[in-house]
Coordinates of C-alpha atoms and ligand atoms in Angstrom, one line a residue:
M1 CA 126.1 93.9 105.3
P2 CA 127.8 97.3 105.9
A3 CA 125.6 100.4 105.8
H4 CA 125.9 102.2 102.5
S5 CA 127.9 105.4 102.8
N6 CA 126.0 108.6 102.3
L7 CA 126.5 109.2 98.6
Y8 CA 123.4 111.3 98.3
P9 CA 122.9 115.0 99.0
T10 CA 119.7 114.4 101.0
K11 CA 118.7 118.1 101.6
D12 CA 119.1 118.9 97.9
L13 CA 117.1 115.9 96.8
Q14 CA 114.3 116.8 99.4
A15 CA 114.1 120.3 98.1
R16 CA 113.7 119.2 94.5
D17 CA 111.2 116.5 95.5
A18 CA 109.1 119.1 97.4
A19 CA 109.2 121.5 94.4
H20 CA 108.0 119.1 91.8
H21 CA 106.5 115.9 93.1
I22 CA 102.9 115.5 94.5
H23 CA 103.0 112.2 96.4
P24 CA 100.2 109.8 96.8
F25 CA 98.4 109.6 100.2
T26 CA 100.5 112.5 101.5
D27 CA 99.8 115.9 103.0
T28 CA 101.8 117.9 100.5
G29 CA 102.1 121.0 102.7
A30 CA 103.5 118.9 105.6
L31 CA 105.9 117.1 103.3
S32 CA 107.3 120.3 101.9
R33 CA 108.1 121.4 105.4
E34 CA 109.5 118.1 106.7
G35 CA 111.1 116.7 103.6
S36 CA 110.6 113.2 102.3
R37 CA 112.5 110.1 103.3
I38 CA 114.6 109.0 100.4
I39 CA 115.1 105.2 99.9
T40 CA 118.1 104.5 97.7
H41 CA 118.8 100.8 97.9
A42 CA 117.1 97.5 98.9
E43 CA 118.3 94.0 99.3
G44 CA 116.4 91.0 100.8
V45 CA 114.3 92.5 103.6
W46 CA 116.5 95.5 104.1
L47 CA 116.1 99.1 102.9
T48 CA 118.8 101.8 102.9
D49 CA 118.0 105.6 102.8
S50 CA 120.0 108.5 101.4
D51 CA 121.8 109.0 104.7
G52 CA 122.9 105.4 104.9
N53 CA 120.4 104.3 107.5
R54 CA 119.1 100.8 107.2
Y55 CA 115.6 99.6 108.0
L56 CA 113.9 96.2 108.1
D57 CA 111.2 96.4 105.6
G58 CA 108.3 95.2 107.8
M59 CA 105.7 96.2 105.1
A60 CA 107.3 94.4 102.1
G61 CA 107.2 97.7 100.3
L62 CA 103.5 98.2 100.2
W63 CA 102.4 94.6 101.0
C64 CA 104.0 93.4 97.8
S65 CA 107.6 92.2 98.1
Q66 CA 107.0 88.5 98.6
V67 CA 110.4 87.3 97.4
G68 CA 112.3 90.3 98.9
H69 CA 114.3 93.0 97.2
G70 CA 117.2 92.8 94.7
R71 CA 116.5 89.4 93.1
K72 CA 118.8 89.3 90.1
E73 CA 116.8 86.5 88.5
I74 CA 113.8 88.8 88.0
V75 CA 116.0 91.7 86.8
E76 CA 117.5 89.4 84.2
A77 CA 114.2 87.9 83.1
V78 CA 112.9 91.5 82.5
H79 CA 116.1 92.5 80.6
A80 CA 115.9 89.4 78.4
Q81 CA 112.2 90.0 77.6
M82 CA 112.7 93.7 76.8
S83 CA 115.6 92.8 74.5
E84 CA 113.3 90.4 72.7
L85 CA 110.0 92.3 72.6
D86 CA 109.9 95.5 74.6
Y87 CA 106.2 96.1 74.1
Y88 CA 103.2 95.0 72.2
N89 CA 99.6 95.2 73.1
T90 CA 97.0 92.4 73.8
F91 CA 94.0 94.2 72.2
F92 CA 92.2 93.1 69.1
K93 CA 93.0 89.3 69.2
T94 CA 96.8 89.8 69.5
T95 CA 99.1 88.4 72.2
H96 CA 102.8 87.4 72.9
P97 CA 104.5 84.5 74.7
P98 CA 104.9 86.0 78.2
A99 CA 101.2 86.9 78.4
I100 CA 100.3 83.3 77.3
E101 CA 102.7 81.7 79.8
L102 CA 101.6 83.9 82.8
A103 CA 97.9 83.4 82.1
E104 CA 98.4 79.6 82.0
K105 CA 100.5 79.7 85.2
L106 CA 97.8 81.7 87.0
A107 CA 95.1 79.3 85.9
E108 CA 97.2 76.5 87.4
L109 CA 97.9 78.3 90.7
T110 CA 94.4 79.7 91.4
P111 CA 91.5 77.6 92.7
P112 CA 89.8 75.3 90.1
Q113 CA 86.9 77.6 89.1
F114 CA 89.5 80.0 87.6
N115 CA 90.8 79.2 84.1
R116 CA 91.1 82.7 82.8
V117 CA 92.7 86.1 83.6
F118 CA 92.1 89.6 82.4
F119 CA 95.4 91.5 82.8
V120 CA 95.6 95.0 84.2
G121 CA 98.3 97.3 85.6
S122 CA 97.4 97.5 89.3
G123 CA 94.9 96.5 92.0
S124 CA 92.8 99.6 91.4
E125 CA 92.5 98.9 87.7
A126 CA 91.6 95.3 88.6
N127 CA 88.7 96.6 90.7
D128 CA 87.5 99.0 87.9
T129 CA 87.5 95.9 85.7
V130 CA 85.5 94.0 88.3
F131 CA 83.0 96.9 88.5
R132 CA 82.3 96.8 84.7
M133 CA 82.5 93.0 84.5
V134 CA 79.9 92.4 87.3
R135 CA 77.4 94.8 85.7
T136 CA 78.0 93.5 82.2
Y137 CA 77.7 89.9 83.4
W138 CA 74.2 90.5 84.8
D139 CA 73.2 92.4 81.6
L140 CA 74.3 89.3 79.6
M141 CA 72.4 87.0 81.9
G142 CA 69.2 89.0 81.2
E143 CA 69.1 90.4 84.8
G144 CA 70.2 93.9 84.1
E145 CA 68.5 95.1 87.3
R146 CA 71.2 93.6 89.4
K147 CA 73.5 96.7 89.4
V148 CA 74.2 97.2 93.1
I149 CA 77.6 96.0 94.4
I150 CA 77.9 95.7 98.2
G151 CA 81.2 96.4 99.8
R152 CA 82.2 97.1 103.4
W153 CA 83.0 100.1 105.5
N154 CA 86.8 100.4 105.9
G155 CA 87.4 98.0 103.1
Y156 CA 90.1 99.0 100.6
H157 CA 89.9 98.3 96.9
G158 CA 92.2 100.9 95.4
S159 CA 92.1 104.6 94.6
T160 CA 90.4 105.0 91.2
L161 CA 86.7 106.0 91.0
A162 CA 85.5 102.4 91.1
G163 CA 88.1 101.3 93.7
T164 CA 87.4 104.2 96.0
S165 CA 83.6 103.7 95.6
L166 CA 83.8 99.9 96.3
G167 CA 86.1 100.6 99.2
G168 CA 84.7 102.0 102.4
M169 CA 87.1 104.7 103.4
K170 CA 85.1 107.7 104.4
A171 CA 88.0 110.1 104.1
M172 CA 88.5 109.0 100.5
H173 CA 84.8 109.2 99.7
S174 CA 84.8 112.8 100.9
Q175 CA 87.2 113.8 98.1
G176 CA 85.5 113.6 94.7
D177 CA 81.9 113.1 95.8
L178 CA 82.0 109.3 96.1
P179 CA 80.9 106.6 96.1
V180 CA 79.4 106.5 92.6
P181 CA 75.7 105.5 92.6
G182 CA 74.9 101.8 93.0
V183 CA 77.4 100.9 95.7
H184 CA 76.3 100.0 99.2
H185 CA 78.5 99.4 102.3
I186 CA 77.9 97.2 105.3
A187 CA 79.7 96.8 108.6
Q188 CA 83.2 95.2 108.7
P189 CA 84.0 92.2 110.9
Y190 CA 86.2 94.2 113.2
W191 CA 85.6 92.6 116.6
F192 CA 88.3 94.5 118.6
G193 CA 86.9 97.9 117.6
E194 CA 83.2 97.2 117.0
G195 CA 82.3 93.9 118.6
G196 CA 80.6 95.5 121.7
D197 CA 79.5 92.9 124.2
M198 CA 79.4 90.1 121.7
S199 CA 82.0 87.2 121.6
P200 CA 84.1 87.2 118.5
D201 CA 82.0 84.3 117.1
E202 CA 78.7 86.0 117.8
F203 CA 80.0 89.2 116.2
G204 CA 81.3 87.4 113.1
L205 CA 77.8 86.0 112.5
W206 CA 76.2 89.4 113.1
A207 CA 78.6 91.1 110.7
A208 CA 78.0 88.5 108.0
R209 CA 74.3 88.8 108.4
E210 CA 74.5 92.5 107.7
L211 CA 75.0 91.3 104.1
E212 CA 71.7 89.4 104.2
R213 CA 69.9 92.4 105.8
A214 CA 71.3 94.7 103.1
I215 CA 70.3 92.4 100.3
E216 CA 66.7 92.2 101.7
E217 CA 66.5 95.9 102.1
I218 CA 67.8 96.8 98.6
G219 CA 65.9 93.9 97.0
P220 CA 67.6 90.7 96.1
E221 CA 66.7 91.2 92.4
K222 CA 68.9 94.4 92.4
V223 CA 72.1 93.1 94.0
G224 CA 74.8 91.9 91.7
A225 CA 77.9 91.2 93.8
F226 CA 79.5 91.4 97.2
I227 CA 83.2 92.4 97.3
A228 CA 85.6 91.9 100.3
E229 CA 89.2 91.3 101.2
P230 CA 89.6 87.9 102.9
V231 CA 91.6 89.8 105.5
Q232 CA 91.3 93.6 105.3
G233 CA 94.7 95.0 104.8
A234 CA 94.8 98.8 104.6
G235 CA 91.8 99.0 106.9
G236 CA 94.1 97.7 109.7
V237 CA 94.7 94.0 109.2
I238 CA 91.2 93.0 110.3
I239 CA 91.1 89.3 110.7
P240 CA 87.5 88.2 110.7
P241 CA 86.2 85.8 113.4
D242 CA 86.0 82.1 112.3
T243 CA 82.2 82.3 111.9
Y244 CA 82.3 85.2 109.3
W245 CA 83.2 83.6 106.0
P246 CA 81.1 80.5 106.2
E247 CA 78.0 82.6 106.8
I248 CA 79.0 85.0 104.0
S249 CA 79.3 81.9 101.7
R250 CA 75.8 80.8 102.7
I251 CA 74.3 84.2 101.9
V252 CA 75.9 84.7 98.5
K253 CA 74.8 81.2 97.5
K254 CA 71.3 81.8 98.8
Y255 CA 70.9 85.0 96.7
N256 CA 73.0 83.8 93.8
I257 CA 75.1 87.0 93.8
L258 CA 78.7 87.1 92.6
L259 CA 81.4 86.9 95.3
V260 CA 84.4 89.0 94.6
A261 CA 87.4 88.2 96.8
D262 CA 89.9 91.1 96.6
E263 CA 93.2 89.1 96.8
V264 CA 95.5 92.0 96.1
I265 CA 97.1 91.6 99.5
C266 CA 96.0 88.1 100.6
G267 CA 97.0 86.5 97.3
F268 CA 100.5 84.9 96.7
G269 CA 101.1 83.4 100.0
R270 CA 100.5 86.2 102.5
L271 CA 98.2 83.9 104.6
G272 CA 100.2 80.7 104.1
T273 CA 98.0 79.6 101.2
W274 CA 98.3 80.7 97.6
F275 CA 95.1 82.7 98.0
G276 CA 93.2 84.0 101.0
S277 CA 90.1 82.4 99.6
E278 CA 91.7 79.0 100.2
Y279 CA 92.6 79.9 103.7
Y280 CA 88.9 80.7 104.5
G281 CA 87.4 78.0 102.2
I282 CA 85.4 80.4 100.1
E283 CA 84.7 80.1 96.4
P284 CA 84.8 83.5 94.7
D285 CA 83.5 84.2 91.2
L286 CA 86.1 87.0 90.5
M287 CA 89.5 87.6 92.1
P288 CA 91.4 90.9 91.7
I289 CA 95.1 90.2 92.1
A290 CA 98.2 92.5 91.9
K291 CA 101.0 93.4 94.4
G292 CA 102.6 90.0 95.2
L293 CA 102.0 88.8 91.7
S294 CA 105.3 90.5 90.6
S295 CA 106.6 91.2 94.1
G296 CA 106.4 94.8 93.0
Y297 CA 109.3 94.5 90.5
L298 CA 107.1 95.9 87.8
P299 CA 103.4 97.0 87.9
I300 CA 101.0 94.2 87.0
G301 CA 97.6 92.9 88.2
G302 CA 94.7 90.9 86.9
V303 CA 91.2 89.8 87.5
M304 CA 90.9 86.0 87.8
V305 CA 87.6 85.2 86.0
S306 CA 85.7 82.0 87.0
D307 CA 84.1 79.8 84.4
R308 CA 80.7 81.0 85.6
V309 CA 81.5 84.6 84.5
A310 CA 83.8 83.8 81.6
N311 CA 81.2 81.5 80.0
A312 CA 78.6 84.3 80.0
F313 CA 81.0 86.5 78.1
I314 CA 82.1 83.8 75.7
E315 CA 78.6 82.5 74.9
R316 CA 76.6 85.7 75.0
G317 CA 79.1 88.5 75.2
G318 CA 80.4 89.8 71.9
E319 CA 83.1 92.4 72.5
F320 CA 83.9 93.6 76.0
F321 CA 84.8 97.3 75.4
H322 CA 87.4 97.4 78.1
G323 CA 91.2 97.2 78.4
Y324 CA 94.4 99.1 79.2
T325 CA 97.3 99.9 76.9
Y326 CA 99.5 98.0 79.3
S327 CA 97.2 95.0 79.9
G328 CA 99.6 92.0 79.9
H329 CA 102.7 94.2 79.2
P330 CA 105.5 91.7 78.2
A331 CA 108.1 92.9 80.6
C332 CA 105.7 92.9 83.5
C333 CA 104.5 89.4 82.6
A334 CA 108.2 88.3 82.5
A335 CA 108.7 89.8 86.0
A336 CA 105.6 88.0 87.4
I337 CA 106.7 84.7 85.8
A338 CA 110.2 84.9 87.3
N339 CA 108.7 85.9 90.7
L340 CA 106.2 83.0 90.7
E341 CA 109.0 80.6 89.8
I342 CA 111.1 81.8 92.8
M343 CA 108.0 81.4 95.0
Q344 CA 107.5 77.8 93.8
R345 CA 111.2 76.8 93.9
E346 CA 111.8 78.2 97.4
K347 CA 108.4 76.9 98.6
L348 CA 107.6 80.3 100.1
V349 CA 103.9 79.6 100.6
E350 CA 104.6 76.4 102.5
R351 CA 107.2 78.3 104.4
V352 CA 104.7 80.8 105.6
A353 CA 102.2 78.0 106.6
S354 CA 104.6 75.8 108.5
D355 CA 107.9 77.6 109.3
I356 CA 108.3 81.4 109.4
G357 CA 104.6 82.1 109.8
P358 CA 104.1 80.1 113.1
Y359 CA 107.6 81.3 114.3
L360 CA 106.8 85.0 113.9
Q361 CA 103.1 84.6 115.0
A362 CA 104.2 83.1 118.4
K363 CA 106.6 86.0 119.1
W364 CA 104.2 88.6 117.8
K365 CA 101.3 87.4 119.9
A366 CA 103.5 87.5 123.0
L367 CA 103.6 91.3 122.5
A368 CA 100.1 91.3 123.8
E369 CA 101.7 91.3 127.3
H370 CA 102.9 94.9 126.7
P371 CA 101.0 97.5 128.7
L372 CA 100.3 99.5 125.5
V373 CA 98.9 96.6 123.5
G374 CA 95.2 95.7 123.7
E375 CA 95.4 92.9 121.1
A376 CA 98.2 91.3 119.0
R377 CA 96.9 89.4 116.0
M378 CA 98.5 87.7 113.0
V379 CA 97.7 85.3 110.3
G380 CA 100.3 84.0 107.9
L381 CA 102.7 86.9 107.8
V382 CA 100.4 89.8 108.2
G383 CA 99.6 91.2 111.7
A384 CA 98.5 94.1 113.8
L385 CA 98.9 95.5 117.3
E386 CA 96.1 97.5 118.8
L387 CA 97.5 100.3 120.9
V388 CA 95.2 101.3 123.8
P389 CA 95.3 103.8 126.7
A390 CA 93.8 101.4 129.2
K391 CA 94.8 97.8 128.8
G392 CA 91.9 95.4 129.3
D393 CA 89.2 97.8 128.2
R394 CA 88.5 97.6 124.5
R395 CA 86.1 100.5 124.7
K396 CA 88.7 103.1 125.6
A397 CA 90.7 104.5 122.7
F398 CA 93.2 107.3 122.3
A399 CA 91.8 110.7 121.3
P400 CA 92.1 112.1 118.8
V401 CA 92.4 108.8 116.9
G402 CA 95.6 108.3 115.0
E403 CA 98.1 110.5 116.9
V404 CA 99.6 107.7 118.9
G405 CA 99.8 105.5 115.9
T406 CA 101.7 108.1 114.0
L407 CA 104.0 108.7 117.0
C408 CA 104.7 105.0 117.3
R409 CA 105.3 104.7 113.5
D410 CA 107.9 107.5 113.6
I411 CA 109.6 105.9 116.6
S412 CA 109.7 102.6 114.7
F413 CA 111.4 104.3 111.8
N414 CA 114.0 105.7 114.2
N415 CA 114.5 102.2 115.6
G416 CA 115.2 100.8 112.1
L417 CA 111.9 99.1 111.4
V418 CA 109.2 100.1 108.9
M419 CA 105.8 99.5 110.4
R420 CA 102.6 101.2 109.2
A421 CA 100.1 102.9 111.5
V422 CA 96.4 102.5 110.8
R423 CA 94.5 104.6 113.3
D424 CA 96.2 103.5 116.5
S425 CA 97.1 100.1 115.4
M426 CA 100.6 99.1 114.1
I427 CA 100.7 96.9 111.1
I428 CA 103.4 94.5 109.7
S429 CA 103.4 92.5 106.5
P430 CA 107.1 91.5 105.9
P431 CA 108.5 89.7 102.8
L432 CA 107.9 86.0 102.8
V433 CA 111.6 85.3 102.7
L434 CA 112.1 86.8 106.2
S435 CA 114.6 84.6 108.1
H436 CA 114.3 83.5 111.7
D437 CA 117.1 85.9 112.7
E438 CA 115.4 88.7 110.9
A439 CA 112.1 87.8 112.6
D440 CA 113.9 88.1 115.9
I441 CA 115.2 91.6 114.9
L442 CA 111.7 92.6 113.8
V443 CA 110.2 91.6 117.2
E444 CA 113.0 93.2 119.2
R445 CA 112.6 96.5 117.4
T446 CA 108.9 96.3 117.8
Q447 CA 109.3 95.7 121.5
K448 CA 111.7 98.7 121.8
T449 CA 109.3 100.8 119.8
L450 CA 106.5 100.0 122.1
D451 CA 108.6 100.7 125.2
D452 CA 109.7 104.1 123.7
T453 CA 106.2 105.0 122.8
Y454 CA 104.9 104.0 126.2
Q455 CA 107.6 106.2 127.9
A456 CA 106.7 109.2 125.7
L457 CA 103.0 108.8 126.4
K458 CA 103.7 108.5 130.1
R459 CA 105.8 111.6 130.1
D460 CA 102.9 113.4 128.4
G461 CA 100.3 112.0 130.8
R462 CA 98.3 110.3 128.1
L463 CA 97.8 106.9 129.7
A464 CA 95.1 105.9 132.0
A465 CA 96.0 106.1 135.7
Ligands
PLP1 C1 96.6 97.9 97.3 C2 95.2 97.4 97.1 C3 94.4 97.7 96.0 C4 94.9 98.7 95.0 O1 96.0 98.3 94.3 P1 96.9 99.4 93.6 O2 97.9 98.5 92.8 O3 97.5 100.3 94.6 O4 96.0 100.1 92.6 C5 93.2 97.0 95.9 N1 92.8 96.2 96.8 C6 93.5 95.8 97.9 C7 92.9 94.8 98.8 C8 94.7 96.4 98.1 O5 95.4 96.2 99.2

């Protein structure tokens, strides 16, 4: 496809943006000085900016564009729905056909314990719903003491009060005096960064047993739930050692606490299974979903509610005083339905498991040979490269943390590839429709980006002798 011509007055747009728009997760002062990057068009796995530059969208938007950009079928489904019924709510015993159809479809696609969904607008709203649902569940069960929810340091569960609190991002906690009371955090299963002298399997067990230690310390009668992402996304694509999830499963069963698997990234094929829980063989009681549910075409999320939890509400609950104006918005449901139909028809989940997943993983893992890379990991279509100053020594990191990652990310942009930097690791999570040729381009551009970054660091004397 030819590059789009520069139809946009970039400088003018940047000035108006800086004058009036406060961006999420952005240093507003720095943005005003540097100007934002303006994306104007997207098709398949390709993005075009206002200057006509093209980028391979290695992050699927923000981990969400499973079916790729520009799918007319979804656009038309939304158009048809809005022409028929633009909006009506789902409060007070009312509904509409797209909400019914999507709820049924989700019950079909999710693991067998899930037969019901609570619709929300985003992953953050899903986790706020989880927060209230967990506590209400234990009230209904006559165990109202069980109010503590355990999450993990460096976990990510969104940016609202509950999402930020359940998550373990210290920089986020520092703004707004969070977490709220009743949330406790344990260590993450991040072997490369925190595994010390332990083997990955030993460390996986240790990290899982941190949950048991926390429960015993808090008091088992006070703990209501454990929340975790099957693979941590925003924390840096932390793929837990094989020993981790089986041990977590043992512990949540032993103490009868609810297991919440935050599937906002891992859901909808990212790991080569419909849900990350299936990849790891875990049986959650609640599953927040969003992102890939609609491939980002319109904002929609949900909480999948297991029979265990749903039955408590149905048999003992009365009214749950909770909901959002846009819970189950008809146009968003129509986008999600069309998205899921494409995923099924094009067998995208199977494709990640047995075709493009293994293809990209092999090439990605070979990047571990690069002198700047301490570890190259990937599961399904989500991966990370750990950048290190002294290859072979996991204990040595760049200081200050994050500068090299940011440098590498900017170089990557200039090389026509969107990667994300988390600390000093580079993250990719491309659309599930990525072709073999596009995977080759992704790896070539990553290789060039690593080379360019390495040369820049060498020039500045920032590498170990
Ligand atoms: C992105 C994300 C969220 C928050 O979703 P939003 O739609 O941004 O509110 C929650 N949990 C996980 C695991 C996420 O990656």
